[in-house]
Coordinates of N, CA and C in Angstrom, one line a residue:
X25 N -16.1 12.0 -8.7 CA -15.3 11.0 -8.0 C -13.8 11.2 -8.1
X26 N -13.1 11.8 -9.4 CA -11.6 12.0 -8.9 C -11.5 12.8 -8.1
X27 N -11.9 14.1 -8.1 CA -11.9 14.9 -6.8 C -11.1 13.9 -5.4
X28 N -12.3 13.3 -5.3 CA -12.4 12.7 -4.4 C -11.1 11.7 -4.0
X29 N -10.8 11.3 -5.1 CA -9.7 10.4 -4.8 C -8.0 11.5 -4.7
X30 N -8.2 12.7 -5.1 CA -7.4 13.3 -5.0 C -7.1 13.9 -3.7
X31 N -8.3 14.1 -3.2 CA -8.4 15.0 -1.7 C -7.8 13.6 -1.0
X32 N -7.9 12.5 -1.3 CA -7.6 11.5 0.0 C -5.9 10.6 -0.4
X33 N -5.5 11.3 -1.3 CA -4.0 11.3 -1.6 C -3.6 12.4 -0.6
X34 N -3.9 13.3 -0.8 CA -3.5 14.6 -0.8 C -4.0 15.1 1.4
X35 N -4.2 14.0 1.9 CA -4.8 14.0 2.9 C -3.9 12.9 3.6
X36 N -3.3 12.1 2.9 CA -2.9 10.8 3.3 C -1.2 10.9 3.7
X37 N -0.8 11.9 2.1 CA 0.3 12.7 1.7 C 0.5 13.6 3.3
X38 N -0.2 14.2 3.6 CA -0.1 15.4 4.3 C 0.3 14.5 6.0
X39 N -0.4 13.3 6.4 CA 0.3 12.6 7.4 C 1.5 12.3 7.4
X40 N 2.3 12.3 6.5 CA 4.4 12.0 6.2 C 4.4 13.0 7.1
X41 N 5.4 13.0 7.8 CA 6.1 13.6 8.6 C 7.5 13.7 8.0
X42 N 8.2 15.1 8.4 CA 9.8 15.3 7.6 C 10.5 14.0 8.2
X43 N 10.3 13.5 9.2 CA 11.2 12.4 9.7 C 10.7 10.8 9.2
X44 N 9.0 10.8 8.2 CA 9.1 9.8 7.2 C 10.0 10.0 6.3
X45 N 9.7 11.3 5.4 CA 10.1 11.5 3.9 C 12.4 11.4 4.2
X46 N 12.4 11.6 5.8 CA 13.8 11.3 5.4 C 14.2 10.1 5.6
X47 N 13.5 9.2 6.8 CA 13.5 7.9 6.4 C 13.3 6.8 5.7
X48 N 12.5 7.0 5.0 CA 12.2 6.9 3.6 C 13.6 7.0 2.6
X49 N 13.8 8.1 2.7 CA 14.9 8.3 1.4 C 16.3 7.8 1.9
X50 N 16.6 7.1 3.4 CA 17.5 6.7 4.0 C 17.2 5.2 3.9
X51 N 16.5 4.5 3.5 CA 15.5 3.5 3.3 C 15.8 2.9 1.9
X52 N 15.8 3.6 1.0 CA 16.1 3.4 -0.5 C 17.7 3.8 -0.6
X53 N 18.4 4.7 0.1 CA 19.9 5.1 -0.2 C 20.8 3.8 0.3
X54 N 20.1 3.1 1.4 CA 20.6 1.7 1.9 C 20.7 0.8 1.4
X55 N 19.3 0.6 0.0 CA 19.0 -0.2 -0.9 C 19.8 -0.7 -1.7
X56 N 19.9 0.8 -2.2 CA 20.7 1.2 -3.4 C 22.4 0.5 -3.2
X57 N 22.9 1.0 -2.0 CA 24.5 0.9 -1.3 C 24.5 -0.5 -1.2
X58 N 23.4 -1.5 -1.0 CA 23.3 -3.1 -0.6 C 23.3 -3.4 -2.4
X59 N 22.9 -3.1 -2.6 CA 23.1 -3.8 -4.4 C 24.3 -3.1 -4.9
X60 N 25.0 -2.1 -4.3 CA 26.2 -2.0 -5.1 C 27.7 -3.0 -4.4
X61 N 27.3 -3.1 -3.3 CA 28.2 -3.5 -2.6 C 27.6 -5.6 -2.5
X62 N 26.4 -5.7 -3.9 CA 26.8 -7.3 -3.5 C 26.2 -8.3 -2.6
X63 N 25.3 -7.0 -1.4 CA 24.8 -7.8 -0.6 C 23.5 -7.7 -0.6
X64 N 23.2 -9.5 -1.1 CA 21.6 -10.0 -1.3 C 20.8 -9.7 0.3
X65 N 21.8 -10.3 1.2 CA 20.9 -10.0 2.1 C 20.7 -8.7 2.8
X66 N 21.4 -8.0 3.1 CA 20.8 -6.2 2.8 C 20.0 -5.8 2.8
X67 N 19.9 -6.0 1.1 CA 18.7 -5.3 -0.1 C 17.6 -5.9 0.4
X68 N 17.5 -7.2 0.7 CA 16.5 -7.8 0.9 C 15.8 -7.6 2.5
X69 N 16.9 -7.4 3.4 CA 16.2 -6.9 4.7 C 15.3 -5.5 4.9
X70 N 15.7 -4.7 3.6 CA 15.1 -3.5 3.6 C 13.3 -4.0 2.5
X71 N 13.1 -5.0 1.9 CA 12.0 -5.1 1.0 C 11.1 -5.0 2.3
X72 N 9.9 -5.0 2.2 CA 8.8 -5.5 2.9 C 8.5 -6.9 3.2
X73 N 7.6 -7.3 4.0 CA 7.8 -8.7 4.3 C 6.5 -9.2 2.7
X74 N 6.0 -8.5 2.2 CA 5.1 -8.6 1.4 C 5.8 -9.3 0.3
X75 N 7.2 -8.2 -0.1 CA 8.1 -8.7 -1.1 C 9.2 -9.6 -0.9
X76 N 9.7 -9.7 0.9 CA 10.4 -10.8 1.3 C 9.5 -12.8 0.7
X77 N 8.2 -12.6 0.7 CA 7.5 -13.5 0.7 C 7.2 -14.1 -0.9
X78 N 7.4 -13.3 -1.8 CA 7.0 -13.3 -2.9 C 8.1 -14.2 -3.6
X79 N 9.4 -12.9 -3.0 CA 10.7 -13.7 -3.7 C 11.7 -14.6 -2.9
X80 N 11.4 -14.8 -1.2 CA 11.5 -16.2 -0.9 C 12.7 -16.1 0.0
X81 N 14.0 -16.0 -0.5 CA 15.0 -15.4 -0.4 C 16.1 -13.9 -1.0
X82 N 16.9 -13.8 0.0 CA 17.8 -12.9 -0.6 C 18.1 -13.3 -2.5
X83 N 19.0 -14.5 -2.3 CA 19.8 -14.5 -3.6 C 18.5 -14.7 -4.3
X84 N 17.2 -14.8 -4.7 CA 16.2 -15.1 -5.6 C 16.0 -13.4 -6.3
X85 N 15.7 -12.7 -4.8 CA 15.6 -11.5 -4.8 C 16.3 -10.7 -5.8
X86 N 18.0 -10.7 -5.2 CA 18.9 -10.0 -6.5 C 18.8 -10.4 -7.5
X87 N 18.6 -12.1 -8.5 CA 18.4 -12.1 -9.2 C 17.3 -11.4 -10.0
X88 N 16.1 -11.1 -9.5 CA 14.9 -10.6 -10.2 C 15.8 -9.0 -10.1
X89 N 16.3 -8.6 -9.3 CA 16.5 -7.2 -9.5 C 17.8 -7.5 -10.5
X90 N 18.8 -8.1 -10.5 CA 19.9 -8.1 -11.7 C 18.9 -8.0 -13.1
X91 N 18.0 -9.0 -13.1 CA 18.0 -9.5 -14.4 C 16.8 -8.0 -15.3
X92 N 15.9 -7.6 -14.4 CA 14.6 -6.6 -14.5 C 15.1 -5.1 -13.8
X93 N 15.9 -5.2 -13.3 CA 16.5 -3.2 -12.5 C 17.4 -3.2 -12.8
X94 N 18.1 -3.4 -13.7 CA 19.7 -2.8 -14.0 C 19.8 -1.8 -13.0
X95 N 18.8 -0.6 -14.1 CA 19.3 1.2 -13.5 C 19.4 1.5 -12.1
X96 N 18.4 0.3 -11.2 CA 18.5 0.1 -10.0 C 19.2 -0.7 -9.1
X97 N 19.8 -1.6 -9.8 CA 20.9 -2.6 -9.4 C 22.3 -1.6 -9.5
X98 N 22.5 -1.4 -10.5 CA 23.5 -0.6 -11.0 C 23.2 0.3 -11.7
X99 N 23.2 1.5 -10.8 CA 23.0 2.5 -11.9 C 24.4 3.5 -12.3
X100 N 24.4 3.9 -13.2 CA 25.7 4.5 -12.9 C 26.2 6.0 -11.9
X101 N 24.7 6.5 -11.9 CA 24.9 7.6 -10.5 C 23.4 7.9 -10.5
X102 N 23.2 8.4 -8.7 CA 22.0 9.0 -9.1 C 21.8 10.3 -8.9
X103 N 20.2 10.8 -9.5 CA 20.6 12.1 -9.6 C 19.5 12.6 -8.5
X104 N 19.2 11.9 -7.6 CA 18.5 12.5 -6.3 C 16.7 12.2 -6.3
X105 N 16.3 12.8 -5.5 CA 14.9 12.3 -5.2 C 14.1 13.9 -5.2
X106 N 13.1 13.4 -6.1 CA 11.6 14.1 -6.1 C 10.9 14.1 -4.9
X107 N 9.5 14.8 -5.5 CA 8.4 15.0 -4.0 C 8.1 14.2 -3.9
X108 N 8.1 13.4 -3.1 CA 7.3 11.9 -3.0 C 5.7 12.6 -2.8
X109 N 5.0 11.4 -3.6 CA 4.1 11.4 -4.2 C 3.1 10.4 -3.3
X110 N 1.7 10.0 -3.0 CA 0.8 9.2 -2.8 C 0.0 8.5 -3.9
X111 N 0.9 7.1 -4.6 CA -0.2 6.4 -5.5 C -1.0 5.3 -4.9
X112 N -1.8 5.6 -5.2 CA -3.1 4.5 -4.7 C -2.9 4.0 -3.3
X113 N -2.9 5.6 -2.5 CA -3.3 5.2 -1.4 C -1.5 5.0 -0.2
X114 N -0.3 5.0 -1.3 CA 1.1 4.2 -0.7 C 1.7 5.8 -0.9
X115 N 2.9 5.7 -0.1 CA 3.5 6.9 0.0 C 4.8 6.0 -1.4
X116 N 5.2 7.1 -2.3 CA 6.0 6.9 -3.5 C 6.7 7.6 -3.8
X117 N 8.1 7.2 -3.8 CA 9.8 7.5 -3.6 C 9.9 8.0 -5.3
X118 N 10.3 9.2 -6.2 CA 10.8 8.9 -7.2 C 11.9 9.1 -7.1
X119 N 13.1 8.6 -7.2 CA 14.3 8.7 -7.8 C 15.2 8.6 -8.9
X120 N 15.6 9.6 -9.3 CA 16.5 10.0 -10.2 C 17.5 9.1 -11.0
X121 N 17.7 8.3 -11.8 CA 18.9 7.8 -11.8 C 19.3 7.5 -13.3
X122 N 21.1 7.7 -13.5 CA 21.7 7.4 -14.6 C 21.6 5.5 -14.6
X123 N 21.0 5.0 -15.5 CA 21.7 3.4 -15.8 C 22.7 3.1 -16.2
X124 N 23.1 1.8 -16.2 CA 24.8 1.6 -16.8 C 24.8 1.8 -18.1
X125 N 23.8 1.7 -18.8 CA 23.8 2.4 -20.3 C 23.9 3.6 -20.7
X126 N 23.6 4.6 -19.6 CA 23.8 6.1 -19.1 C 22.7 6.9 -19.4
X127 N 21.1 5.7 -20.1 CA 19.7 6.0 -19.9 C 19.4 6.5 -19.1
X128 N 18.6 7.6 -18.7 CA 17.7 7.9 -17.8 C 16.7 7.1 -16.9
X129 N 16.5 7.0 -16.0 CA 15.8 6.2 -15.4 C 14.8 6.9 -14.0
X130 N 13.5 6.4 -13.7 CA 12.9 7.4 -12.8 C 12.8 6.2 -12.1
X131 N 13.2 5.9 -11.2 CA 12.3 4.7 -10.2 C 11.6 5.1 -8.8
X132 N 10.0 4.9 -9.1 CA 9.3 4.7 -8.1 C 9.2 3.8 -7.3
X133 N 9.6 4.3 -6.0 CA 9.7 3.4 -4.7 C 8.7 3.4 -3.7
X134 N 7.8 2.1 -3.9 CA 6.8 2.8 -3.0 C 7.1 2.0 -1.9
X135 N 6.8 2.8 -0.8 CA 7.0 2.5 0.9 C 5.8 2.2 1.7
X136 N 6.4 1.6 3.0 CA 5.2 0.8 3.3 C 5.6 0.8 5.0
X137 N 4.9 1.4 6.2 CA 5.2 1.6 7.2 C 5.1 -0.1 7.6
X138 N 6.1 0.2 8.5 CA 5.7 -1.4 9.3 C 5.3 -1.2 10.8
X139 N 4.7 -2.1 11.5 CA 3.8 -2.0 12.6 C 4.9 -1.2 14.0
X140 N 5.9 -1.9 13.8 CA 7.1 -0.8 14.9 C 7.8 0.6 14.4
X141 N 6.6 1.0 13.1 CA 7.3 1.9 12.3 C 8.6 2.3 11.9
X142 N 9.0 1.4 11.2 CA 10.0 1.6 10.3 C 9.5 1.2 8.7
X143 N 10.5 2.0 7.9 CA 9.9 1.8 6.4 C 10.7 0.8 6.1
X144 N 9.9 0.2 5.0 CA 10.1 -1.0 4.2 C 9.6 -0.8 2.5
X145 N 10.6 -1.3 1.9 CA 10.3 -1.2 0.7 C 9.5 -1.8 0.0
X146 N 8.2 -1.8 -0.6 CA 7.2 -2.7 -0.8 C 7.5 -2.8 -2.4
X147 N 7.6 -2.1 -3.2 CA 8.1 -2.5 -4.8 C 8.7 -1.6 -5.1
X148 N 9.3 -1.5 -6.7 CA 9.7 -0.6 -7.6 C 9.7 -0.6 -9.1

């Protein structure tokens, strides 16, 4: 059975298109620039409606990321993006990043097509 679950990552992976994986990483660079510059509603136009719903509003939103993503709120630089990856089935952003403590940090960004196809950030 893992086989199996591998072949259909690895199958699912292979549908991204280079004009996902750069959307995608233009998707999360947006994120990133909306939380440095302050703006709840930004960050929050780029979540998914899955995560717009959960946390209700923008300012609820940056709270949970101030208080739980520093490295991602503020990190102090980042150091770029990996192969995006397929977990369970979701196309998954890792990125690179120094925290303000100057920790290392990997944040997985998993993405989530929306019906007019554009990406949306569904967690991290």
């Amino acid at each position: 059975m893992p086989w199996l679950l591998s072949l259909t990552a690895c199958a699912h992976q292979g549908e991204l298109t280079a004009d996902d994986r750069i959307a995608i990483r233009a998707v999360i660079e947006r994120q990133l620039e909306a939380f440095r510059q302050e703006d709840a509603a930004a960050a929050f136009a780029l979540a998914s409606p899955e995560i717009q719903a959960k946390y209700g509003s923008p300012e609820n939103f940056m709270t949970i990321v101030k208080t739980f993503y520093e490295p991602v709120y503020r990190p102090r630089r980042m150091g770029g993006f990996t192969k995006l990856h397929v977990i369970d089935g979701q196309p998954t952003q890792p990125v690179l990043l120094v925290g303000p403590d100057g920790d290392f940090a990997v944040a997985l960004y998993t993405m989530k097509k929306q019906v007019h196809g554009e990406w949306k950030i569904l967690g991290c």
